[in-house]
Coordinates of C-alpha atoms in Angstrom, one line a residue:
X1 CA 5.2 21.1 -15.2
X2 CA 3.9 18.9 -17.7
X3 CA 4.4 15.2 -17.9
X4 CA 4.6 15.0 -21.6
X5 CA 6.1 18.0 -22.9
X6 CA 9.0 18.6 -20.2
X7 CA 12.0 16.9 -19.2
X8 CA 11.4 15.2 -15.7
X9 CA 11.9 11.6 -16.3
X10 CA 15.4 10.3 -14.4
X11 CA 17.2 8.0 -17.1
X12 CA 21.2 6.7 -17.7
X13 CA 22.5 6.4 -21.2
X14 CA 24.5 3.1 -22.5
X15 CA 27.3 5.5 -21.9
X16 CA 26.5 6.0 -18.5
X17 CA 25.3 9.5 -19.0
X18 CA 22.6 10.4 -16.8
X19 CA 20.3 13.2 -17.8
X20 CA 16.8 14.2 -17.7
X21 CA 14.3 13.5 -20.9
X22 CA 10.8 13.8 -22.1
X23 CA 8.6 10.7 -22.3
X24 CA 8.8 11.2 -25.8
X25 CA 12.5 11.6 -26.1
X26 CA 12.9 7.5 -24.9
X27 CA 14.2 6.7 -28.6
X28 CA 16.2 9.7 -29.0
X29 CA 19.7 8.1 -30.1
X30 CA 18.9 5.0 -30.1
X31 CA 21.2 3.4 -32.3
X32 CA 24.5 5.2 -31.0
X33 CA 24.0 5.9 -27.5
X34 CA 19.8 4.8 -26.3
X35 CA 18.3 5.4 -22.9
X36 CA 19.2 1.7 -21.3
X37 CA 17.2 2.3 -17.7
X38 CA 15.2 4.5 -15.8
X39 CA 17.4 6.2 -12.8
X40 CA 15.0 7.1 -10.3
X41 CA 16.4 7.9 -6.8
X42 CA 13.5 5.4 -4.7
X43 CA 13.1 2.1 -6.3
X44 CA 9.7 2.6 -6.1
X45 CA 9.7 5.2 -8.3
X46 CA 12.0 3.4 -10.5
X47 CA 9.0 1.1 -10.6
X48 CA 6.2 3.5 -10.8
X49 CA 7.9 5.2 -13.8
X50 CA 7.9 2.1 -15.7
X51 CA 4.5 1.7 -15.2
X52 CA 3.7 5.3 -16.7
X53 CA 5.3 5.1 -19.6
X54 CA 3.9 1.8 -20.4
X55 CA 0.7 3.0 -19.8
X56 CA 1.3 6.4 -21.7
X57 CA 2.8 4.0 -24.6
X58 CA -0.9 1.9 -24.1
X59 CA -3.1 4.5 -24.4
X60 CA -1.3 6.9 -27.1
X61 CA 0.7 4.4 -29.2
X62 CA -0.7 0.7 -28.8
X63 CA 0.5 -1.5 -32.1
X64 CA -2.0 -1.0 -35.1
X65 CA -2.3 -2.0 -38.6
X66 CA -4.6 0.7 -39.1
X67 CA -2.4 3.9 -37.7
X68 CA 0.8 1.9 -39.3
X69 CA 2.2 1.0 -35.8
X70 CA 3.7 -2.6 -36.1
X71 CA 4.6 -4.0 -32.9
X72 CA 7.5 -6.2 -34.4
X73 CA 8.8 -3.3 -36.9
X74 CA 9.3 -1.1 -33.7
X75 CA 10.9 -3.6 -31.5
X76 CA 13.9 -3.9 -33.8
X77 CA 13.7 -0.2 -35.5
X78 CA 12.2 2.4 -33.0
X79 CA 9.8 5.2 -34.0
X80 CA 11.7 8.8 -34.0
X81 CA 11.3 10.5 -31.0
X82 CA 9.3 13.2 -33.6
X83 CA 6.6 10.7 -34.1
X84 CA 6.2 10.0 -30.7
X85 CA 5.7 13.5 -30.0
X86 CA 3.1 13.5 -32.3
X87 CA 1.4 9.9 -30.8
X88 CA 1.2 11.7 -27.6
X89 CA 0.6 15.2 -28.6
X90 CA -3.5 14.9 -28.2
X91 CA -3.2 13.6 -24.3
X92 CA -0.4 17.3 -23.5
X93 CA -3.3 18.9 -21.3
X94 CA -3.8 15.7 -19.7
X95 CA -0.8 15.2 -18.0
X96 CA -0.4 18.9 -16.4
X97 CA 0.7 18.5 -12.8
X98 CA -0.7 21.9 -12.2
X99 CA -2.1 25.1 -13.7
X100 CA -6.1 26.1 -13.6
X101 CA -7.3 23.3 -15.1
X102 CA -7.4 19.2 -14.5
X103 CA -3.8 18.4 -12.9
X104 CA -2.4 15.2 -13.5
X105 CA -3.9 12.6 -10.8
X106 CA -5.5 14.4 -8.7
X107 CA -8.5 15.7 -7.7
X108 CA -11.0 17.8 -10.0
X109 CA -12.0 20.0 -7.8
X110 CA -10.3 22.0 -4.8
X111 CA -10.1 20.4 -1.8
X112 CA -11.3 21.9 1.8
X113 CA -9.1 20.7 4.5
X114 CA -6.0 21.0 6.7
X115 CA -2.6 20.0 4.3
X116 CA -0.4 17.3 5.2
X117 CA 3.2 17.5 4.8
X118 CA 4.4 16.3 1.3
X119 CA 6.3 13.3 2.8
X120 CA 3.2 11.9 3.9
X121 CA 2.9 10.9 -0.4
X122 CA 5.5 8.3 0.4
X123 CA 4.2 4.9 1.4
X124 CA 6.6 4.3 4.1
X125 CA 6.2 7.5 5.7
X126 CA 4.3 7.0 9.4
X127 CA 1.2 7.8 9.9
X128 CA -0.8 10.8 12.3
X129 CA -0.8 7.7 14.9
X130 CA 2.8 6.6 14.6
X131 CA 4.2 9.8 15.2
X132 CA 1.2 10.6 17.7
X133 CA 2.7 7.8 19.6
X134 CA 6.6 8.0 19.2
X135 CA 7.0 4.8 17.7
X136 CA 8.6 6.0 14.4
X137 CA 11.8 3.6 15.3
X138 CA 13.3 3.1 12.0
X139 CA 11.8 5.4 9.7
X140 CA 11.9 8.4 10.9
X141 CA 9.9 11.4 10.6
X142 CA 11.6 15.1 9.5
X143 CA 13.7 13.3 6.7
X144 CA 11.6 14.9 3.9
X145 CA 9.8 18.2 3.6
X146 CA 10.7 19.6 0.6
X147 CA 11.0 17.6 -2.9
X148 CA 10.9 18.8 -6.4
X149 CA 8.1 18.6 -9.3
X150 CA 9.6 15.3 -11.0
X151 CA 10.1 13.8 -7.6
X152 CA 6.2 14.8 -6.2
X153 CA 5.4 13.4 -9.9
X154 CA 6.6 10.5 -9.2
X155 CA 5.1 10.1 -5.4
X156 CA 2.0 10.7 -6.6
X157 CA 2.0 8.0 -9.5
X158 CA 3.4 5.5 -6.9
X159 CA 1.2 6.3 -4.3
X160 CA -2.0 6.3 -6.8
X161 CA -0.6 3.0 -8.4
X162 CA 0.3 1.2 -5.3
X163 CA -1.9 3.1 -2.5
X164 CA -2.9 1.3 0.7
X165 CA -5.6 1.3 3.1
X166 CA -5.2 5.0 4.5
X167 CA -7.8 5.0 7.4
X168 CA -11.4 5.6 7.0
X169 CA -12.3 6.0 3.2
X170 CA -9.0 6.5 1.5
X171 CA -9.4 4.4 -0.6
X172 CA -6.5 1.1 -1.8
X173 CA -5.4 1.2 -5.1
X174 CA -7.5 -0.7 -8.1
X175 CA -5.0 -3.9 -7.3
X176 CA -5.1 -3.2 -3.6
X177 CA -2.2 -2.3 -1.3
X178 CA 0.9 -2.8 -2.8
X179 CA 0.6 -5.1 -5.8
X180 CA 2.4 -6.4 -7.3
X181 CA 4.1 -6.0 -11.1
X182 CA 5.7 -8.4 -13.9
X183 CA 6.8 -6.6 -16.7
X184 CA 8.8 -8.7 -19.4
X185 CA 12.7 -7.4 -20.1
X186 CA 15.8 -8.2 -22.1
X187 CA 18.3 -9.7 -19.9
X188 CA 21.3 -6.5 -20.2
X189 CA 23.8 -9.6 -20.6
X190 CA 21.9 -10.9 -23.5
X191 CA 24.1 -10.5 -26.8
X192 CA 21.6 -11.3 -29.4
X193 CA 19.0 -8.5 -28.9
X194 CA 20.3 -5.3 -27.1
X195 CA 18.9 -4.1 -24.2
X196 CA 17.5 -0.8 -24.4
X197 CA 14.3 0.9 -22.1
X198 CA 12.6 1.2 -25.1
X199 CA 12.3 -2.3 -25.7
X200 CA 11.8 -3.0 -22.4
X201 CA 8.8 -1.3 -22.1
X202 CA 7.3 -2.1 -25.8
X203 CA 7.8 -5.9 -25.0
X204 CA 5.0 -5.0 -22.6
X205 CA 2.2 -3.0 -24.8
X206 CA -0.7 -5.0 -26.1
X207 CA -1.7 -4.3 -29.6
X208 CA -4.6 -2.0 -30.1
X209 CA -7.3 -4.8 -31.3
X210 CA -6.6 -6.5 -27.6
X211 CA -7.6 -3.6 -25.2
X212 CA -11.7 -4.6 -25.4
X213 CA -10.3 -7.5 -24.0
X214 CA -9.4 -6.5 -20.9
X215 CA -11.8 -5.5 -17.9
X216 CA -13.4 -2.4 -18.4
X217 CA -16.5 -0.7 -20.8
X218 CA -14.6 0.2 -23.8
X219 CA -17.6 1.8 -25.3
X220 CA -16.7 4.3 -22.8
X221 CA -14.3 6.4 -24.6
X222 CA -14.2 9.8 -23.5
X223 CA -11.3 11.3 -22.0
X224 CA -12.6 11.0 -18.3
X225 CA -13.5 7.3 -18.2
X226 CA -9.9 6.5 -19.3
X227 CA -8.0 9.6 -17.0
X228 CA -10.4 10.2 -13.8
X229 CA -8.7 13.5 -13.0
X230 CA -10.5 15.7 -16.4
X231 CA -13.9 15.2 -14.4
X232 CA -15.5 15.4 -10.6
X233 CA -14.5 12.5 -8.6
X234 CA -17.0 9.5 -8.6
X235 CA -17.5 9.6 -4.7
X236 CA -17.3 6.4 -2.8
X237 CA -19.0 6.0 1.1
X238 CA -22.4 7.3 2.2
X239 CA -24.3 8.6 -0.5
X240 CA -21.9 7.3 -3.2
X241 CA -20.8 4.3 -5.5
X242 CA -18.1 2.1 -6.3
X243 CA -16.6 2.2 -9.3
X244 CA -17.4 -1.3 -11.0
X245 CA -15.5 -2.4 -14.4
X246 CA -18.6 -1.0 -16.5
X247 CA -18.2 2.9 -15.0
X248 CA -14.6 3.0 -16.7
X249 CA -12.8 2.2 -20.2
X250 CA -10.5 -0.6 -19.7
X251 CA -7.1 1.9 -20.1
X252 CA -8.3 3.6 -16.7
X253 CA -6.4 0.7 -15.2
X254 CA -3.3 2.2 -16.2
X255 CA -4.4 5.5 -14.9
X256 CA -5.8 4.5 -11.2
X257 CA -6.6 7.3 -9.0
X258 CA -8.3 6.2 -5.6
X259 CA -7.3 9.1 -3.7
X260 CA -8.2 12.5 -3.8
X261 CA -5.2 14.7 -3.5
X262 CA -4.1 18.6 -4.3
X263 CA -0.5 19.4 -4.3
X264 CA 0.2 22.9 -3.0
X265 CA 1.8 24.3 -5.7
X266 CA 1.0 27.8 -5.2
X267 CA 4.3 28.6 -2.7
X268 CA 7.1 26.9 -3.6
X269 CA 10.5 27.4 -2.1
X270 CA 13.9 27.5 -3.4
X271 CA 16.6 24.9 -2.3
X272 CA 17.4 21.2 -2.7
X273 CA 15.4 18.1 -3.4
X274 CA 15.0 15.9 -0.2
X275 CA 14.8 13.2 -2.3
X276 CA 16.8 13.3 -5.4
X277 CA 19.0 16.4 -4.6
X278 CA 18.3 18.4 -7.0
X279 CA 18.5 22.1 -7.3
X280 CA 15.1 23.8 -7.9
X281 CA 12.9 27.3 -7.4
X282 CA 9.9 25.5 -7.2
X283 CA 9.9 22.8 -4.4
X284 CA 6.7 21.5 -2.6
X285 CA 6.0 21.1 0.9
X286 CA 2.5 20.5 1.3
X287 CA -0.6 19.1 -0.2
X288 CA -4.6 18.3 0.5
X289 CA -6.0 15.3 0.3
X290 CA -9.3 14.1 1.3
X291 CA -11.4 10.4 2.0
X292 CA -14.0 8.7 -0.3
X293 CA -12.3 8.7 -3.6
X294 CA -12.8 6.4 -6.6
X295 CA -13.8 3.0 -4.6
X296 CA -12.4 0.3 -7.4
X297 CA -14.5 -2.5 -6.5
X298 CA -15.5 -5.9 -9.0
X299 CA -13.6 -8.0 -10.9
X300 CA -10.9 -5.7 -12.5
X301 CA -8.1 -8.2 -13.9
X302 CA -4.9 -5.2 -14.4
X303 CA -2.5 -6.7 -17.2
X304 CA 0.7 -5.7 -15.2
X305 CA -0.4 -8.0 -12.2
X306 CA -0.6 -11.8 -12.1
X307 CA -3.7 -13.4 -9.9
X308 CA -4.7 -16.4 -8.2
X309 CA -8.1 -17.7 -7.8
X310 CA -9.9 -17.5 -5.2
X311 CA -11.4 -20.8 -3.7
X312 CA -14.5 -19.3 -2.5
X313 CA -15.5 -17.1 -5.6
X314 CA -14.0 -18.3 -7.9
X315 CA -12.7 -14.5 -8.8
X316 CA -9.3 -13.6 -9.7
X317 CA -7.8 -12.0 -7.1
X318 CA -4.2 -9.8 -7.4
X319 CA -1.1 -11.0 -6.0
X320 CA 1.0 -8.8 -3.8
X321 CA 4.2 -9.5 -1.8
X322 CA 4.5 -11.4 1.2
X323 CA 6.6 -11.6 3.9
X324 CA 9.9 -13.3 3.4
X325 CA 10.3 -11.7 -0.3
X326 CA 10.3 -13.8 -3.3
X327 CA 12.0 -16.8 -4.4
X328 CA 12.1 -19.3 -7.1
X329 CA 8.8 -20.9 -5.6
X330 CA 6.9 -17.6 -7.3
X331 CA 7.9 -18.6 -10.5
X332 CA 5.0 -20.9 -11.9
X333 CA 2.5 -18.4 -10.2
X334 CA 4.0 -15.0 -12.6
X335 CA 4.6 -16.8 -16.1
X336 CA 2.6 -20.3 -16.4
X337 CA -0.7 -20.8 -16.2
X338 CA -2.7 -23.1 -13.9
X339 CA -6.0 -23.6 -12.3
X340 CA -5.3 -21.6 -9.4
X341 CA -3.4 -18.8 -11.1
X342 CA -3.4 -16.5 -13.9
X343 CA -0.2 -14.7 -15.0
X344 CA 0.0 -11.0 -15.6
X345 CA -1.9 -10.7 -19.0
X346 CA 1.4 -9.0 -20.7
X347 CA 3.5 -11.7 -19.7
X348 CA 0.7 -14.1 -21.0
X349 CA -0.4 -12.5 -24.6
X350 CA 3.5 -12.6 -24.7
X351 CA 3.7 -16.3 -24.3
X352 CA 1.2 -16.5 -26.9
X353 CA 0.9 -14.7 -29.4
X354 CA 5.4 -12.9 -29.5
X355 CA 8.4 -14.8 -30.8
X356 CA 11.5 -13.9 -30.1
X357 CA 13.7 -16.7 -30.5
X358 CA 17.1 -15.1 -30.2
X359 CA 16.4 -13.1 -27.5
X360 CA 17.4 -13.7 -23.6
X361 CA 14.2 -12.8 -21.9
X362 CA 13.4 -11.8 -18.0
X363 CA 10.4 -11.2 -15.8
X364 CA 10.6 -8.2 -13.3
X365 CA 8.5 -8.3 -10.7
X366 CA 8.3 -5.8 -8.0
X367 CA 6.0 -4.4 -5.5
X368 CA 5.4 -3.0 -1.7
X369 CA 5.0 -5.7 1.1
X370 CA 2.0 -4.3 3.2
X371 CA 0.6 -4.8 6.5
X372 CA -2.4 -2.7 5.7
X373 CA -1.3 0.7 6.3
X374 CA 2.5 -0.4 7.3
X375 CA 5.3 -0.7 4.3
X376 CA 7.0 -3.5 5.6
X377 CA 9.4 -4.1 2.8
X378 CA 9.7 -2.8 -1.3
X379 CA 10.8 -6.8 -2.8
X380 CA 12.1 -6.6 -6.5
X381 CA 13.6 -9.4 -8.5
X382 CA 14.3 -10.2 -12.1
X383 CA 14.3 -14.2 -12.8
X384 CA 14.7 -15.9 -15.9
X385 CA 11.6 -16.2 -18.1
X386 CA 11.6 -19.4 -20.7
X387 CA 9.2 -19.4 -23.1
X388 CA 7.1 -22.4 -24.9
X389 CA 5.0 -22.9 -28.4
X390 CA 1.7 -24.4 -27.2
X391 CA 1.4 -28.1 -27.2
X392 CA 3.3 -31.0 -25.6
X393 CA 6.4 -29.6 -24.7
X394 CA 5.1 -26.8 -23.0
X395 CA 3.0 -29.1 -21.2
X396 CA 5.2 -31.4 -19.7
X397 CA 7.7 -28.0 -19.0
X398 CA 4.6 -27.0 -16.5
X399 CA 4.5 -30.0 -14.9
X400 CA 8.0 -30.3 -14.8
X401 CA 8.4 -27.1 -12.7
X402 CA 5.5 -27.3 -10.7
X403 CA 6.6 -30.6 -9.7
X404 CA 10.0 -29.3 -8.6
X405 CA 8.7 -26.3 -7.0
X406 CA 6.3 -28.3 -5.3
X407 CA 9.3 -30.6 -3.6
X408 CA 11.0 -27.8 -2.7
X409 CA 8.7 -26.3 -1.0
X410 CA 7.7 -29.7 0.6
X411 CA 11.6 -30.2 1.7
X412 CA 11.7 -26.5 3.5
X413 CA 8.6 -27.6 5.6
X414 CA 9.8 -30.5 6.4
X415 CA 13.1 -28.7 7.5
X416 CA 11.6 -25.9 9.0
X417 CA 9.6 -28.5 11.3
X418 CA 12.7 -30.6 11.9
X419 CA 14.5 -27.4 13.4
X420 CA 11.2 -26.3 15.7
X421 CA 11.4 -30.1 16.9
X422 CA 14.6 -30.0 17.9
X423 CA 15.0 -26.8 19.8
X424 CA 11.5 -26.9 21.4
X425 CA 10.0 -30.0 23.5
X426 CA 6.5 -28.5 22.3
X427 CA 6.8 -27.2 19.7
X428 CA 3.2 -27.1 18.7
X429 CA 3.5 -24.3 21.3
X430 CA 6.7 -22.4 20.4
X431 CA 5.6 -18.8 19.4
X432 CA 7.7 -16.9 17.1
X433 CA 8.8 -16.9 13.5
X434 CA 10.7 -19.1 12.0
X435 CA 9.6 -18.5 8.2
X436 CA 13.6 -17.7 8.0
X437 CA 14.4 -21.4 8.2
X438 CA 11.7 -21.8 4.7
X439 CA 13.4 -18.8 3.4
X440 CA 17.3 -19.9 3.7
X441 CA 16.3 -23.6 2.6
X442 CA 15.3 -21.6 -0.8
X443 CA 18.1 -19.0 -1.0
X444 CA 20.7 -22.4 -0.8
X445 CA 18.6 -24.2 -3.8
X446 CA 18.0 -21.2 -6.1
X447 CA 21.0 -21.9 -8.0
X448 CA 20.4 -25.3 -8.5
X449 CA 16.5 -24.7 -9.0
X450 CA 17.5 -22.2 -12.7
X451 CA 20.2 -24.7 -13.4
X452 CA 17.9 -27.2 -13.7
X453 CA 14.8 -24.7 -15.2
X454 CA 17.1 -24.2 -17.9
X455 CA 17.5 -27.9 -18.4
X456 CA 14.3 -28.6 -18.1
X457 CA 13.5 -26.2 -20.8
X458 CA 16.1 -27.6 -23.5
X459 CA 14.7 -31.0 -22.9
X460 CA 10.9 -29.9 -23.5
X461 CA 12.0 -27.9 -26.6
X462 CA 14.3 -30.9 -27.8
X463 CA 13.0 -34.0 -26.9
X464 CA 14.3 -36.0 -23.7
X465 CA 13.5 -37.3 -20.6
X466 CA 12.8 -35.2 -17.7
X467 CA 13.3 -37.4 -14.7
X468 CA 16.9 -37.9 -14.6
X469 CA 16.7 -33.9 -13.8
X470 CA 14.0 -34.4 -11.0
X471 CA 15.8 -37.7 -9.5
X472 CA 18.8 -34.9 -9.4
X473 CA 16.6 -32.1 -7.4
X474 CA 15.5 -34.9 -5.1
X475 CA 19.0 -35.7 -3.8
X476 CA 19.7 -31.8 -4.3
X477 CA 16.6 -31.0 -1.6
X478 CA 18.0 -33.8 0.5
X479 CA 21.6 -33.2 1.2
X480 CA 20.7 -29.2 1.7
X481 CA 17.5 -30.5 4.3
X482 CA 20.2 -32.2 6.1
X483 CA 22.7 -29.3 6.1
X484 CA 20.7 -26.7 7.2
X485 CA 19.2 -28.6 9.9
X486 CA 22.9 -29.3 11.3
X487 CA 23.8 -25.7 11.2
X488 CA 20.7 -24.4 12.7
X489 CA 19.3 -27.1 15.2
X490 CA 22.6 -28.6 15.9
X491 CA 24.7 -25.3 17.5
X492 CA 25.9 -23.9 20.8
X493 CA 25.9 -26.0 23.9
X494 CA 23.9 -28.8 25.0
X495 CA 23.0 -30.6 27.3
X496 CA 21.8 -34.7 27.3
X497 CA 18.1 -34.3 26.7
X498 CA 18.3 -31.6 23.8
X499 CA 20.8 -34.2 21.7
X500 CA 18.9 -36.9 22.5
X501 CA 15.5 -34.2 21.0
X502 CA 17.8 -33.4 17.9
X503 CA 18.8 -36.7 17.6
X504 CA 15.3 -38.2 17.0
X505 CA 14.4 -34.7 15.3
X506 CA 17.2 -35.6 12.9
X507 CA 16.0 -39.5 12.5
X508 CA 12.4 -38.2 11.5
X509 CA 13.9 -35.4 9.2
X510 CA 15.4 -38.1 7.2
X511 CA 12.2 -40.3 7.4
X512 CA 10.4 -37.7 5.7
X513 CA 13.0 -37.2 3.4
X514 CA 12.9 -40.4 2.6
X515 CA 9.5 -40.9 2.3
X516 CA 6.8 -41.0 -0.5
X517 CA 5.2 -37.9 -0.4
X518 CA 8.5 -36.2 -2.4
X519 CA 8.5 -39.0 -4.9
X520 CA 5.3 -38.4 -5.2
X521 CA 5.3 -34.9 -5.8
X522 CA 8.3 -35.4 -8.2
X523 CA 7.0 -38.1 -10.4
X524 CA 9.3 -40.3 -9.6
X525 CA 8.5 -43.9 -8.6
X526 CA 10.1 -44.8 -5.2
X527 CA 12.8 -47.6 -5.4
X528 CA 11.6 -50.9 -4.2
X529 CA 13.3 -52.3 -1.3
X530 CA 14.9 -55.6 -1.6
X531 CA 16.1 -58.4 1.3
X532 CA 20.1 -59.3 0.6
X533 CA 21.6 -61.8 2.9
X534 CA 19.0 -61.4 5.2
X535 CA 19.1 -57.3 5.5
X536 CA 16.8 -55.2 4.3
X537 CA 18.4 -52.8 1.5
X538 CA 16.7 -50.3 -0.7
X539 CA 17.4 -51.1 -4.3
X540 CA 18.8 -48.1 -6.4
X541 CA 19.4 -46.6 -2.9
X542 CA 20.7 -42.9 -1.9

């Protein structure tokens, strides 16, 4: 199969027609009935997809003045699927998933030891000591053993993309395990600029002129510093070398390949896809993979990935998923900038250098939750993404956000320690975790926290005054502290001494609610109490 030339890629119609296309069929009837999403049956590989084409888009058809490719022209009028064709035409033997030659992703050369069953390409598969041990509880093993050429395609992109620590010397993925990925999208309910996938994934392609920009030698141009597969593995361990940002051209970002792997293509069987059910004659069951692959190792910055900085070195360091999934506190760390954190560099070039007024824009981010060889959860989320011309405005919208983030997550520790005071006389000693309580305290506020994003927004781009919104969060944060606290510390029967331990759990909750650290984190200047008739009042109070 070929990656380029054949139809493999999963995608639904506006229509709701689902069929099979190309990569460079994604514009094919664009203006009666376009390709709206990709359709994969995993969403990792709905994921992983996305992250090919952009990259195949990147490398073969990056904006240029000088090739004619205008990255404005194309968002509103697509190129013909013909001159795609012909944009990715040079890079067909490239993207060959087998045959004699280089096959797509994996390894150059032939590899000499025992194969592994194809399910084992799947991230959440257990591993040789899970199933050694029979503790393959909730995942478990025989589900998968035969899968089709689109479906290993895609396994092996996600698993190249994404891969984690595999045991000695298979190697993590250029971002590490599991990163995670913002790409910028059209919201589908926007009515000013259709969505379409095309769009979706041009909003993410930086023009040609940017690509020396990124991390990487881009004076190395030939084919196999960009695609690792067309030459012999740069071997990592004992006797080898890492792979620093100088040994590669900046586009071999897009095209990470830290494992060495052969699929078994040489005796397919006939039957049904275990993972997307579909018919075919040549389904795999088997590949080869081997330890001490490309070792990624420096400061490679991917564009798709936002960072933080790390204290110590001062390096930017990839963000991946956590436990607990995401929530509106992510949002300052995957589109604004700070000292201790660098968005994706599509989402940022967008905020710089793309208008697109009319438009209703989002952020996806997705990406595996890891517990070094363990998938412990695949989180994905769109969230709203409002953008800002530099200067004042955009300023004071930063501030304005982190300061309500920062309150929020303030108020959920302050609840969270409320509820661990009340059920537990030491609670400096309770074990287990009770992250939920953080969790639920931002589930409850979400709505109200892109209520008042939105708000925020309008009154950076118009003119206002801000603090009206964050004296409005404040009492938000506080009436929800106080309500989840009931519900969770406050249930099932009790005896004298656990009311009287909620009861001053409760009184301190409120102290702390009360207290200055939230007006300070807020801005806000904390009302000055005043002595009426011989009681103490607050003025301006709650």
């Amino acid at each position: 199969m070929n990656l380029i030339n054949d139809q493999w890629l999963p995608v639904r119609r506006r229509s709701g027609r689902r069929e099979r296309i190309a990569p460079w069929e994604l514009t094919d009837g664009h203006d009666s009935d376009p390709v709206t999403a990709l359709d994969a049956a995993r969403p990792d590989f709905q994921g992983a997809l996305a992250q090919f084409l952009i990259g195949l888009l990147q490398t073969a058809a990056a904006p240029d003045a000088q090739r004619g490719i205008d990255w404005d022209e194309w968002l509103e009028a697509p190129p013909s699927p013909q001159q795609l064709q012909e944009l990715v035409g040079p890079y067909v033997d490239y993207f060959e998933l087998g045959g004699e030659g280089p096959r797509f992703l994996q390894d150059f050369d032939e590899l000499d030891d025992d194969p592994k069953p194809i399910a084992s390409l799947l991230i959440e598969i257990p591993g040789a000591n899970t199933l050694r041990n029979n503790t393959d509880h909730f995942i478990k093993r025989g589900g998968v053993n035969h899968i089709c050429p689109a479906c290993a395609a895609a396994a092996l992109f996600t698993l190249q993309t994404s891969a984690p620590g595999g045991g000695a010397g298979h190697r993590t993925s250029l971002r590490g395990g599991g990163p995670l990925t913002t790409l910028v999208v059209l919201d589908p309910k926007g009515e000013k600029v259709a969505a379409t996938l095309w769009r979706d994934l041009w909003l993410n392609i930086l023009p040609q002129s940017h690509i020396c920009q990124l991390t990487g030698n881009s004076e190395r141009a030939e084919p196999a510093a960009i695609f690792p597969w067309l030459a012999p593995t740069r071997i990592s361990g004992k006797g080898g070398e890492d792979t620093l940002p100088e040994h590669a051209h900046p586009l071999q970002m897009y095209w990470g390949m830290p494992r060495r792997i052969r699929l078994e293509l040489e005796a397919p069987v006939e039957g049904e896809c275990d993972i997307c059910s579909t018919a075919s004659e040549t389904l795999l069951s088997r590949y080869v993979t081997k330890n001490y692959g490309i070792n990624y190792s420096g400061a490679w910055e991917h564009p798709l990935t936002p960072h933080y900085i790390d204290e110590k070195s001062g390096m930017p360091m990839p963000n991946h998923a956590q436990p607990g999934g995401f929530s509106f506190r992510h949002w300052s760390g995957w589109i604004t900038p700070g000292e201790a954190r660098k968005p994706a560099q599509v989402v940022s070039y967008f905020h710089e250098h793309r208008r697109m007024d009319n438009a209703q824009l989002r952020l996806w981010s997705s990406g595996y939750d890891m517990d070094n060889m363990k998938a412990r959860a695949w989180y994905e989320t769109t969230v709203p993404l409002y953008l800002l011309p530099e200067g004042e405005g955009r300023r004071r919208f930063i501030r304005q956000v982190d300061n309500l983030i920062d309150a929020a997550t303030q108020a959920a520790y302050y609840t969270r320690s409320a509820v661990k005071e009340a059920w537990f006389s030491r609670p400096g000693d309770a074990k287990g975790d009770t992250s939920f309580i953080r969790h639920e305290f931002m589930v409850r506020t979400e709505e109200a926290f892109y209520t008042l994003l939105r708000e925020s927004h309008e009154v950076a781009l118009n003119g206002g005054d801000e603090v009206p919104l964050r004296e409005r969060w404040l009492q938000r944060l506080r009436s929800e502290a106080e309500r989840l606290f009931e519900e969770r510390a406050e249930s099932g029967a009790l005896d004298e001494g656990e009311l009287a331990r909620i009861a001053r759990a409760h009184i301190d909750l409120r102290k702390r609610l009360k207290g200055n650290k939230l007006y300070e984190l807020l801005g806000l200047s904390k009302p000055k109490k005043v002595k009426t008739m011989g009681v103490k009042e607050t003025a301006n109070a709650d």
